[in-house]
Coordinates of C-alpha atoms in Angstrom, one line a residue:
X1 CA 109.3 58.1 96.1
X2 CA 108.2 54.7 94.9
X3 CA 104.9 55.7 93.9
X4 CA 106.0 58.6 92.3
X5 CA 108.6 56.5 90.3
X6 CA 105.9 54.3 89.2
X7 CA 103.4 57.3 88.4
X8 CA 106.0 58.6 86.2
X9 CA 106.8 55.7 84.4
X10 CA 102.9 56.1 83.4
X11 CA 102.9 59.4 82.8
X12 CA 105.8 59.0 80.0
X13 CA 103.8 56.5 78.8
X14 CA 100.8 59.1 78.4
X15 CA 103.4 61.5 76.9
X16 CA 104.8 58.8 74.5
X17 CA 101.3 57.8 72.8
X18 CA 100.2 61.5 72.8
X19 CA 103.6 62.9 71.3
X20 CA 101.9 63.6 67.7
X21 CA 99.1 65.6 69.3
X22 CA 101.1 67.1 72.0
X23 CA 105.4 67.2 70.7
X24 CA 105.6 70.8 70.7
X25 CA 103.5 71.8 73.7
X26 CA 104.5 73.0 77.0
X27 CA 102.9 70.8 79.6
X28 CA 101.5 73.0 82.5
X29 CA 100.9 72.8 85.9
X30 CA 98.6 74.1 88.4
X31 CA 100.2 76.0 91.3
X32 CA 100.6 75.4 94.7
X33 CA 100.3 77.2 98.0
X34 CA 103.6 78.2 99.4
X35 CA 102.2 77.3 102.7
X36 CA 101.2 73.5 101.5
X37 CA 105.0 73.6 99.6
X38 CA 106.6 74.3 102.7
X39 CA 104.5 71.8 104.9
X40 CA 104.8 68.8 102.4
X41 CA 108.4 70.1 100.9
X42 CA 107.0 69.3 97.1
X43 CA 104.8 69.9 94.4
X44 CA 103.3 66.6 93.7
X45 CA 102.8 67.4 90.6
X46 CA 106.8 68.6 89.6
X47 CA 107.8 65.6 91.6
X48 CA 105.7 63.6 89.1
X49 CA 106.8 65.0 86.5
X50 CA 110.9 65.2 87.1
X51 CA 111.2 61.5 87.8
X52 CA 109.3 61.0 84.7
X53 CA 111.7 63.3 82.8
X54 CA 109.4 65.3 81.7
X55 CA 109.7 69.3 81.6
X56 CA 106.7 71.1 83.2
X57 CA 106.1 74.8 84.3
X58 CA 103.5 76.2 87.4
X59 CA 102.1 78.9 86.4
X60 CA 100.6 81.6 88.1
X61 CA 100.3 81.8 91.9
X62 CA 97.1 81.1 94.4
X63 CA 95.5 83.9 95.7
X64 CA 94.9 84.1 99.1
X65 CA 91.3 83.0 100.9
X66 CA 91.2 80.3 98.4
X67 CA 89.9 77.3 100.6
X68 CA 91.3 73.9 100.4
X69 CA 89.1 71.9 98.1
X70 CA 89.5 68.8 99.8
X71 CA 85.4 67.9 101.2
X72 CA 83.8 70.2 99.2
X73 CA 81.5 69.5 96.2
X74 CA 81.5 69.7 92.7
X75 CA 80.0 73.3 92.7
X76 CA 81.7 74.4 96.0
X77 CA 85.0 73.3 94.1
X78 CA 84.1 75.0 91.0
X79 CA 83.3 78.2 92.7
X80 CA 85.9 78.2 95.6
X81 CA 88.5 77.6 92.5
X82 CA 87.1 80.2 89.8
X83 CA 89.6 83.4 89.8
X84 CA 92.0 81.6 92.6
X85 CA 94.8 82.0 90.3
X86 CA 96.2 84.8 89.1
X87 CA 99.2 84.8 86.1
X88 CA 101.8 86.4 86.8
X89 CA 103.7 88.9 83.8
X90 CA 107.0 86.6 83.1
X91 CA 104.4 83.3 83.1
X92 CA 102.4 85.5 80.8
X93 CA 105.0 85.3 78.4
X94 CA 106.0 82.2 78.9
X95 CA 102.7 81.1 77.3
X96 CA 101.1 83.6 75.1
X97 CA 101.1 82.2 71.7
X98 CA 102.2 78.6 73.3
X99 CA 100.1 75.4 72.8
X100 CA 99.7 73.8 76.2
X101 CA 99.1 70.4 78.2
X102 CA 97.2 70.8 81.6
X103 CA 98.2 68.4 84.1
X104 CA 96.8 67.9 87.2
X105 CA 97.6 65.7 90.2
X106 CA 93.7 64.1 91.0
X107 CA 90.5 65.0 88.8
X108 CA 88.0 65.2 91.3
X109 CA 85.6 67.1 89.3
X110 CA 87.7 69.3 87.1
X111 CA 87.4 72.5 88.8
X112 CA 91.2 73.1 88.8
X113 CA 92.1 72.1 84.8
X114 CA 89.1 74.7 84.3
X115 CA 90.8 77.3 86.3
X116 CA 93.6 76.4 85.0
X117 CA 92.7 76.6 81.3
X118 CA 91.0 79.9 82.2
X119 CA 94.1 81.2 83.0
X120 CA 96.1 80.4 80.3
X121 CA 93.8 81.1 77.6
X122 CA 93.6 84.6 79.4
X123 CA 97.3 84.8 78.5
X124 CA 96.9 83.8 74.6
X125 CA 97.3 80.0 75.2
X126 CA 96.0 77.3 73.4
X127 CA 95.1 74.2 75.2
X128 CA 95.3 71.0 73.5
X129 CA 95.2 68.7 76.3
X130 CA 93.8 67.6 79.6
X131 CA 95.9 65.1 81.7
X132 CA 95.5 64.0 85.4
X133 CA 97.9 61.6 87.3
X134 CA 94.4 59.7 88.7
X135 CA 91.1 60.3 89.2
X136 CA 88.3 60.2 91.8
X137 CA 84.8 58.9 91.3
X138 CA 82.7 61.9 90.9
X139 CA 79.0 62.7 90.3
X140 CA 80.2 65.9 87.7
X141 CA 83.2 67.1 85.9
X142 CA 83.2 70.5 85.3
X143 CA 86.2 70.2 82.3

């Protein structure tokens, strides 16, 4: 809970120096498997997000046979990822119209703000913004 305290605390930050470009967007949030909720009892990204006061929304839901994307490789990702997530009707109009912030918990190569993004444009959203909590060293980003 540390870490995520500490997280947070840069997180606002990001939200405080972005709050011209960003005041009256939703921030939104990839989902997560209810299989990985249940095993690690969180979404890291919500948990992130609450203790930095912050409002967010998941959106959509994973379909099944997506593959874990941990190991794989910038295209892997990118094509394991593409059409994983599918929107859901009341998420739909949560965001149709809306101007949104992605937020992801580690940028590997991007594969999952892209899929992301892809789904909420799909639902009438405007994306203004591309946030991760940290970052990997990668060869390609994808976003």
């Amino acid at each position: 809970m540390t870490l995520a305290r500490a997280l947070a605390g840069a997180l606002k930050i990001l939200a405080d120096t972005r709050s011209g470009q960003t005041e009256d967007a939703l921030l939104v949030i990839p989902p997560t498997r209810r299989s990985a909720l249940r095993r690690r009892g969180f979404h890291p990204v919500a948990l992130v997000t609450r203790a930095a006061g912050l409002r967010a929304i998941s959106v959509g839901r994973v379909r099944t046979g997506v593959r874990d994307q941990r190991g794989l490789g910038a295209q892997l990702r990118a094509d394991n990822i593409h059409g994983a997530f599918q929107l859901r009707a009341h998420d739909r109009r949560r965001i149709a119209g809306a101007r949104v912030v992605l937020l992801d918990d580690v940028l590997t190569t991007g594969a999952t703000l892209a899929e992301l993004e892809r789904l909420c444009r799909s639902a009438g959203a405007t994306v203004v913004e591309h946030w991760a909590i940290s970052c990997t060293p990668v060869e390609k980003v994808v976003v």
